[in-house]
């Protein structure tokens, strides 16, 4: 009688668990390889970034607003974590599927590679089919690894006449002389694949090697991506911004109130809000950066370098910026001291005229290195306001998060129609001929900033002590200026608040109101009036299509 060593078959939960582990390792390898390849192609072509960007492009504006409102500047991190979570679940499912159908599981991995490739090549900043390479390479490696690992589980093994898994029918009768069975027949029966043995040692070694290799590849990709940004970081450190030919006046005495919990008059760079669609902050080397100005009415097309801008006369101005996604009472507003080149002077040198003077272009389309397009009214850019190509913020070169090396800003317009970060192209065109990124997503073509005010203190649901409570906050109406702020307690009359000294009509204005607070629950409401005589409307509107409106209120309980 022959004895054959047999491996124990895998069954049920254990088999599925090891299949899920195989899928997880395959997914890990696919992402690691894709990110490493993206370092050689373009960091933004990696599948997580590409799919995330495509998701942002296709997300309804109301959903984007909800994400910004609830997650703030962490919205991009939440999106990336969500994508990774979905990929993890899918990897687990495909791994379990591959324990029974290896090829189908591997094809599933390849399918997700196709999704990543399509997402990468469809992004606005994609300029080459090579952007598909990271997703394709990662998917091929992941599919191959899943097929290999599930093979270590005994998948697809079949019994033969020489294997101990052969089952012989009618062997109960004794053998005759010569070793022949009498009256019996042998019928090979294929064993159930789930009953075939599995290569425990081979699987453990393969899984360990795959995990180690994927980790090494992932770290190499991260290092390569990091090294690509080193030149940009070095170029920023080397920037020396010349003294402006037109400096900002000192902030007047009394413009900044010394009241606890009121937003500081000048917002530090690290606290300045950031709202954009870039999942990875572009790191642009200032030494190789170029800006092209072209289009309708441009009689002298120009391509400028960063050094060219540094040699031009610079202006320095305090300007408050506001995001159109800012809800009533929201945090997406900030004030900074900017330094840069006057945009109107630069455009006039290129022959550009506003529509009111016969110019053929009524829209300026600014393009970012990440593919973002922002359209601004040419008439507003050329009406004498301090529109600029900014190079510095609060006395330093622009932070990467805020557009280094160059960004555009136009006082009095919401950021989505004026504040292009990482700008690299300016085209003069018309609103009829071209819709910019946000206009294609149901936002208004033109969006002057609405007159708004906010209560910073006391905080909502605060519990101040009875007596004099200082109610204070900020109000803004960029390029018009704030003329009056009023506060109302419950349903009482409107009372004038004390305004801090105005810096310029392009900056926000602090205000305060000493309230003789009595015990109990109260509602505090604020409204502002701008220099045109327009009082902030009570009517509540959402941020879409051209910015939120309404009075800001807080509810407090006085002890």
XYZ file of C-alpha atoms in Angstrom:
559
model
C 0.000 0.000 0.000
C 1.432 3.429 -1.037
C 1.293 6.313 1.377
C 1.052 9.833 -0.023
C 1.707 12.906 2.059
C -1.244 15.264 1.684
C -1.783 18.856 2.681
C -4.863 19.755 4.623
C -7.507 21.396 2.451
C -8.753 24.916 3.147
C -12.411 25.311 3.830
C -14.966 28.004 4.657
C -14.034 31.106 6.611
C -10.317 30.384 6.682
C -10.142 30.119 2.904
C -12.095 33.329 2.434
C -9.968 35.115 5.036
C -6.739 34.208 3.255
C -8.310 35.218 -0.035
C -9.251 38.592 1.449
C -5.672 38.997 2.686
C -4.444 38.202 -0.832
C -6.730 40.889 -2.245
C -5.522 43.408 0.311
C -1.876 42.691 -0.515
C -2.616 42.927 -4.236
C -4.336 46.283 -3.755
C -1.464 47.540 -1.625
C 1.023 46.519 -4.298
C -1.054 48.138 -7.047
C -1.209 51.480 -5.228
C 2.501 51.366 -4.317
C 3.594 50.627 -7.899
C 1.216 53.244 -9.322
C 2.462 55.957 -6.987
C 6.077 55.065 -7.780
C 5.437 55.247 -11.534
C 3.578 58.541 -11.081
C 6.805 60.044 -9.720
C 8.344 59.486 -13.142
C 5.275 60.686 -15.041
C 3.481 63.336 -12.943
C 2.610 63.197 -9.232
C -0.991 64.166 -10.044
C -1.341 61.124 -12.344
C -1.386 58.652 -9.441
C -4.718 56.781 -9.208
C -5.803 58.071 -5.794
C -5.194 61.692 -6.800
C -6.625 61.210 -10.289
C -9.794 59.471 -9.107
C -10.171 62.015 -6.297
C -9.825 64.892 -8.746
C -12.333 63.311 -11.116
C -14.720 62.858 -8.193
C -14.384 66.545 -7.303
C -15.029 67.539 -10.929
C -18.230 65.507 -11.019
C -19.551 66.246 -7.554
C -22.675 68.452 -7.536
C -22.007 71.956 -6.151
C -24.424 71.412 -3.256
C -22.443 68.336 -2.140
C -19.164 70.248 -2.381
C -20.623 73.008 -0.268
C -21.785 70.455 2.290
C -18.286 68.950 2.455
C -16.635 72.343 2.880
C -19.176 73.335 5.526
C -18.739 70.164 7.585
C -15.062 69.274 7.007
C -13.540 72.669 6.244
C -9.978 72.491 4.949
C -9.936 68.765 5.805
C -12.377 68.006 2.981
C -9.596 66.803 0.666
C -8.142 64.503 3.318
C -11.602 63.058 3.972
C -12.057 62.434 0.240
C -8.717 60.643 -0.096
C -9.393 58.523 2.983
C -12.807 57.679 1.548
C -11.257 56.571 -1.755
C -8.735 54.389 0.069
C -11.515 52.896 2.195
C -13.531 52.000 -0.917
C -10.445 50.498 -2.582
C -9.765 48.466 0.554
C -13.267 46.999 0.576
C -13.083 46.205 -3.130
C -9.673 44.559 -2.692
C -11.056 42.353 0.075
C -14.049 41.353 -2.061
C -11.939 40.595 -5.148
C -9.564 38.536 -3.027
C -12.392 36.397 -1.687
C -13.825 36.075 -5.186
C -10.447 34.886 -6.485
C -10.409 31.919 -4.085
C -13.009 30.355 -6.375
C -12.436 32.189 -9.670
C -8.836 33.363 -9.897
C -9.081 34.902 -13.333
C -12.239 36.834 -12.567
C -10.666 38.286 -9.410
C -7.587 39.377 -11.343
C -9.693 40.864 -14.120
C -11.512 42.877 -11.471
C -8.206 44.431 -10.412
C -7.435 45.271 -14.038
C -10.842 46.900 -14.397
C -10.102 49.311 -11.585
C -6.810 50.105 -13.277
C -8.781 51.148 -16.344
C -10.942 53.420 -14.163
C -7.813 55.076 -12.743
C -6.298 55.499 -16.202
C -9.452 57.117 -17.567
C -9.655 59.426 -14.553
C -6.019 60.507 -14.974
C -6.287 61.252 -18.685
C -9.595 63.100 -18.316
C -8.307 65.638 -15.778
C -8.039 69.267 -16.967
C -4.280 69.323 -16.325
C -3.619 66.118 -18.287
C -1.607 66.761 -21.436
C -0.429 63.248 -22.355
C -1.662 59.661 -22.581
C 1.306 58.815 -20.367
C -0.835 59.918 -17.408
C -2.535 56.524 -17.727
C 0.718 54.614 -17.090
C 0.679 54.673 -13.251
C -2.813 53.160 -13.000
C -2.107 50.601 -15.739
C 1.211 49.527 -14.225
C -0.269 49.241 -10.749
C -3.250 47.239 -11.985
C -1.083 44.756 -13.919
C 1.116 44.148 -10.888
C -1.879 43.867 -8.561
C -3.731 41.455 -10.843
C -0.664 39.253 -11.263
C 0.002 39.199 -7.535
C -3.593 38.258 -6.714
C -3.485 35.402 -9.214
C -0.178 34.171 -7.788
C -1.159 34.397 -4.131
C -4.507 32.660 -4.533
C -2.661 29.914 -6.403
C -0.804 29.176 -3.164
C -4.192 28.337 -1.637
C -4.651 25.286 -3.869
C -7.105 26.987 -6.206
C -7.590 25.131 -9.440
C -5.695 21.906 -8.468
C -7.246 18.750 -9.859
C -6.779 15.108 -8.887
C -5.343 12.557 -11.367
C -4.914 8.729 -11.403
C -1.451 9.143 -9.910
C -2.604 11.379 -7.053
C -3.995 10.113 -3.790
C -7.162 12.102 -4.405
C -8.341 9.506 -6.937
C -11.371 7.659 -5.633
C -11.682 4.004 -6.713
C -15.071 2.407 -7.101
C -15.630 -1.223 -5.985
C -12.380 -1.805 -4.088
C -14.070 -3.834 -1.400
C -13.309 -7.189 -3.050
C -9.974 -8.953 -2.348
C -7.283 -8.962 -4.977
C -6.529 -12.109 -6.965
C -3.082 -13.561 -7.635
C -0.934 -11.167 -9.573
C -2.310 -8.240 -7.684
C -5.340 -7.777 -9.946
C -8.690 -6.842 -8.482
C -11.475 -9.108 -9.468
C -14.759 -7.677 -10.652
C -13.837 -4.088 -10.071
C -13.323 -0.972 -12.196
C -11.357 2.222 -11.513
C -13.050 5.537 -12.347
C -10.954 8.677 -11.713
C -13.084 11.349 -10.056
C -11.850 14.981 -9.913
C -11.571 16.222 -6.365
C -13.376 19.389 -5.379
C -10.881 22.268 -5.687
C -11.892 23.388 -2.235
C -10.771 20.010 -0.958
C -7.284 20.140 -2.561
C -4.310 20.908 -0.325
C -2.830 24.353 0.078
C 0.778 25.453 0.182
C 0.951 27.003 3.646
C 4.674 27.688 3.583
C 4.582 28.975 0.016
C 1.694 31.318 0.780
C 3.318 32.768 3.891
C 6.591 33.391 2.048
C 4.815 34.868 -0.968
C 2.619 37.151 1.149
C 5.559 38.362 3.228
C 7.665 39.027 0.146
C 4.798 40.904 -1.530
C 4.208 43.093 1.514
C 7.909 43.895 1.886
C 8.375 44.647 -1.813
C 5.265 46.841 -1.933
C 6.429 48.811 1.091
C 9.840 49.338 -0.477
C 8.344 50.457 -3.779
C 5.936 52.778 -1.992
C 8.720 54.403 0.011
C 10.806 54.795 -3.142
C 7.878 56.482 -4.884
C 7.349 58.838 -1.971
C 11.047 59.729 -1.972
C 11.001 60.395 -5.721
C 7.909 62.570 -5.436
C 9.508 64.434 -2.546
C 12.710 65.064 -4.484
C 10.738 66.592 -7.350
C 9.403 69.243 -4.985
C 12.817 70.050 -3.541
C 13.723 72.335 -6.440
C 10.491 74.277 -5.889
C 11.178 74.563 -2.159
C 14.733 75.731 -2.863
C 13.508 78.299 -5.393
C 11.091 79.738 -2.833
C 13.847 80.034 -0.231
C 15.956 81.973 -2.726
C 13.243 84.517 -3.533
C 13.997 88.060 -2.445
C 11.059 90.342 -3.183
C 12.184 93.931 -3.881
C 10.732 96.840 -1.975
C 7.464 97.956 -3.587
C 7.387 101.164 -5.563
C 3.953 101.779 -4.024
C 3.915 100.559 -0.423
C 0.825 99.996 1.685
C 0.186 102.635 4.305
C 0.665 101.540 7.915
C -2.467 100.055 9.447
C -4.113 103.030 11.148
C -4.354 103.207 14.892
C -7.677 101.852 16.074
C -8.185 99.501 13.113
C -7.440 96.473 15.283
C -9.651 96.165 18.369
C -8.124 94.519 21.413
C -11.078 92.322 22.199
C -10.676 88.664 23.066
C -11.866 86.169 20.430
C -12.252 88.757 17.659
C -10.458 87.766 14.454
C -7.100 89.604 14.206
C -7.110 92.434 11.706
C -4.263 90.811 9.745
C -4.665 87.073 9.247
C -1.415 85.092 9.687
C -0.449 82.988 6.672
C -0.869 79.763 8.616
C -4.436 80.688 9.603
C -5.565 81.993 6.228
C -8.362 79.894 4.771
C -7.675 77.578 1.850
C -10.460 76.370 -0.447
C -9.504 74.832 -3.819
C -9.784 71.559 -5.737
C -6.109 70.533 -5.586
C -5.719 67.221 -3.708
C -1.953 67.684 -3.898
C -0.605 71.209 -3.450
C 1.357 72.018 -6.629
C 5.021 72.747 -5.956
C 6.158 74.927 -8.835
C 9.815 75.840 -9.374
C 9.965 79.629 -9.659
C 13.101 79.428 -11.841
C 11.227 77.547 -14.585
C 7.771 79.141 -14.125
C 6.296 81.013 -17.098
C 3.144 83.076 -17.642
C 1.651 83.514 -21.094
C -0.714 86.410 -21.912
C -2.670 86.046 -25.155
C -6.127 86.126 -26.747
C -8.664 88.632 -28.097
C -7.462 92.203 -28.166
C -3.886 91.281 -27.194
C -1.736 93.151 -29.685
C 1.494 92.167 -27.994
C 1.474 88.606 -26.712
C 3.941 88.062 -23.869
C 5.530 85.195 -21.974
C 6.947 86.293 -18.634
C 9.277 84.626 -16.144
C 9.272 85.086 -12.386
C 12.386 87.259 -12.674
C 10.588 89.424 -15.227
C 7.866 90.161 -12.667
C 10.410 90.938 -9.939
C 11.938 93.600 -12.182
C 8.597 95.374 -12.660
C 7.212 98.082 -10.346
C 5.514 96.362 -7.418
C 2.540 97.457 -5.335
C 1.755 96.474 -1.751
C -1.853 96.448 -0.536
C -3.982 95.161 2.336
C -6.833 93.194 0.779
C -9.506 90.977 2.312
C -10.376 87.839 0.342
C -13.624 85.890 0.646
C -14.605 82.478 -0.704
C -17.994 82.121 -2.377
C -18.475 78.921 -0.338
C -18.501 80.950 2.858
C -21.822 80.480 4.650
C -23.341 83.332 6.663
C -21.082 83.652 9.706
C -18.540 81.282 8.121
C -14.731 81.250 8.439
C -13.651 81.526 4.792
C -12.628 85.165 4.842
C -9.227 86.616 5.708
C -7.175 89.796 5.438
C -3.528 89.925 4.356
C -0.886 92.288 3.019
C -0.131 91.349 -0.588
C 2.690 92.464 -2.862
C 2.733 92.039 -6.624
C 2.484 93.531 -10.108
C -0.522 95.622 -11.104
C -2.539 93.498 -13.501
C -4.119 96.420 -15.336
C -0.721 97.912 -16.198
C 0.494 94.569 -17.488
C -2.596 94.005 -19.622
C -2.502 97.533 -21.036
C 1.109 96.958 -22.083
C -0.214 93.978 -24.058
C -2.751 96.216 -25.792
C -5.817 95.069 -23.842
C -8.732 97.512 -23.565
C -11.896 97.132 -21.449
C -15.201 96.613 -23.276
C -16.264 100.147 -22.316
C -13.384 101.427 -24.465
C -14.018 99.149 -27.402
C -12.044 96.108 -26.299
C -13.241 92.840 -27.907
C -12.739 90.708 -24.760
C -15.039 90.909 -21.749
C -13.615 87.881 -19.890
C -10.111 87.158 -18.611
C -9.556 83.415 -18.198
C -6.741 82.529 -15.804
C -5.371 78.959 -15.945
C -3.547 77.209 -13.136
C -0.865 74.539 -13.393
C -3.407 72.062 -11.970
C -5.868 72.734 -14.798
C -8.208 75.053 -12.889
C -9.766 77.836 -14.979
C -11.124 81.037 -13.441
C -12.957 83.720 -15.410
C -12.921 87.397 -14.384
C -14.731 90.391 -15.929
C -12.179 92.420 -17.895
C -14.047 95.621 -17.034
C -13.507 95.023 -13.299
C -9.849 94.092 -13.706
C -9.157 97.302 -15.647
C -11.316 99.773 -13.671
C -8.458 101.021 -11.488
C -8.838 98.719 -8.473
C -5.697 97.048 -7.145
C -5.998 93.822 -9.146
C -2.604 92.161 -9.120
C -0.414 89.190 -9.827
C 0.677 88.618 -6.246
C 4.173 87.367 -5.410
C 4.149 87.837 -1.639
C 1.834 87.545 1.354
C 2.366 89.254 4.698
C 5.976 90.120 3.949
C 7.052 86.701 2.622
C 6.930 84.856 -0.709
C 3.566 83.214 -1.219
C 3.158 79.917 0.658
C 2.729 76.952 -1.700
C -0.813 76.472 -0.348
C -1.691 79.995 -1.441
C -0.277 79.916 -4.943
C 3.532 80.175 -5.024
C 5.123 81.417 -7.145
C 2.340 83.679 -8.496
C -1.388 84.025 -7.953
C -3.993 86.476 -9.145
C -6.403 88.462 -6.980
C -9.000 91.133 -7.669
C -10.446 93.106 -4.729
C -14.217 92.952 -4.496
C -14.731 89.681 -6.383
C -15.209 86.237 -4.858
C -12.199 83.979 -5.258
C -13.768 81.644 -7.805
C -13.954 84.524 -10.323
C -10.697 86.253 -9.459
C -8.148 84.467 -7.282
C -6.360 81.951 -9.514
C -3.534 80.253 -7.617
C -0.443 78.751 -9.321
C -1.353 80.785 -12.410
C 0.461 80.026 -15.668
C -1.763 81.384 -18.447
C -4.012 84.399 -19.070
C -6.318 84.353 -22.078
C -8.560 87.241 -23.117
C -11.875 85.969 -24.467
C -15.624 86.472 -24.000
C -18.203 85.070 -21.607
C -20.202 83.842 -24.600
C -17.241 81.904 -25.993
C -15.997 80.155 -22.860
C -17.303 78.897 -19.515
C -14.700 78.499 -16.772
C -14.542 75.552 -14.358
C -17.093 76.763 -11.811
C -19.480 78.303 -14.335
C -19.767 74.865 -15.954
C -20.926 73.682 -12.533
C -23.826 76.134 -12.214
C -22.066 79.027 -10.481
C -22.588 82.580 -11.747
C -20.269 84.106 -14.347
C -19.929 87.303 -12.329
C -19.847 87.455 -8.542
C -19.070 90.685 -6.673
C -18.664 90.082 -2.942
C -21.848 90.697 -0.974
C -21.998 92.944 2.082
C -21.718 90.666 5.110
C -20.998 90.770 8.846
C -20.168 88.184 11.485
C -20.332 87.884 15.271
C -17.045 86.487 16.600
C -17.846 86.840 20.287
C -19.751 85.622 22.205
C -19.674 82.217 20.551
C -22.872 80.337 19.648
C -24.402 78.684 22.719
C -21.981 80.569 24.936
C -22.782 81.261 28.592
C -21.571 84.776 29.420
C -22.090 86.288 32.862
C -24.798 88.871 33.451
C -23.608 92.464 33.152
C -21.720 94.163 30.345
C -20.896 91.655 27.618
C -18.807 92.799 24.673
C -20.367 91.678 21.385
C -17.843 92.044 18.563
C -16.858 90.781 15.148
C -15.997 91.787 11.592
C -17.866 93.146 8.563
C -16.801 93.352 4.930
C -17.891 94.815 1.604
C -14.671 94.795 -0.415
C -14.138 97.662 -2.827
C -17.151 99.476 -1.364
C -16.258 99.722 2.305
C -18.334 99.413 5.471
C -20.265 102.478 6.620
C -22.320 101.122 9.536
C -22.826 97.992 11.673
C -25.893 97.405 13.842
C -26.719 94.848 16.521
C -30.101 93.614 17.676
C -30.878 91.741 20.897
C -33.836 89.374 20.522
C -36.615 91.316 18.777
C -35.494 94.702 20.082
C -34.466 97.748 18.079
C -31.280 97.904 15.998
C -28.469 99.625 17.902
C -25.377 101.110 16.263
C -22.145 99.281 16.986
C -18.807 101.075 17.370
C -16.714 100.723 14.221
C -12.965 100.305 14.343
C -10.947 102.708 12.219
C -11.115 101.853 8.517
C -7.886 100.783 6.816
C -9.100 100.777 3.199
C -12.367 99.990 1.456
C -10.787 96.708 0.311
C -10.325 95.388 3.863
C -12.764 94.154 6.438
C -13.680 96.280 9.444
C -13.913 95.260 13.081
C -16.810 96.391 15.261
C -17.962 96.122 18.887
C -21.116 96.622 20.918
C -21.231 96.699 24.744
C -24.359 94.814 25.717
C -26.006 95.099 29.142
C -26.895 91.420 29.351
C -29.708 90.203 31.542
C -30.055 86.593 32.644
C -31.737 84.066 30.386
C -31.596 82.999 26.742
C -31.027 85.638 24.079
C -30.499 85.900 20.334
C -27.915 88.376 19.040
C -28.099 89.477 15.389
C -25.828 91.715 13.306
C -26.171 93.510 9.979
C -23.922 95.908 8.041
C -24.420 98.773 5.594
C -21.834 99.514 2.901
C -20.669 102.859 1.514
C -23.181 102.728 -1.322
C -25.981 102.827 1.275
C -26.923 99.197 0.686
C -27.849 97.391 3.920
C -27.112 93.712 4.218
C -30.229 91.762 3.300
C -32.110 89.607 5.770
C -33.020 87.155 3.014
C -31.184 83.878 3.480
C -29.718 82.328 0.342
C -27.310 79.449 -0.139
C -23.824 79.944 -1.492
C -24.888 78.800 -4.959
C -24.813 80.515 -7.446
C -23.091 83.739 -6.330
C -22.549 83.673 -2.547
C -24.617 83.375 0.614
C -26.665 86.212 2.089
C -28.566 86.821 5.336
C -28.032 88.126 8.847
C -25.738 86.292 11.223
C -27.220 85.390 14.609
C -25.949 83.583 17.702
C -27.950 82.203 20.607
C -26.469 82.547 24.108
C -27.564 81.891 27.677
C -26.629 84.543 30.216
C -25.940 83.178 33.698
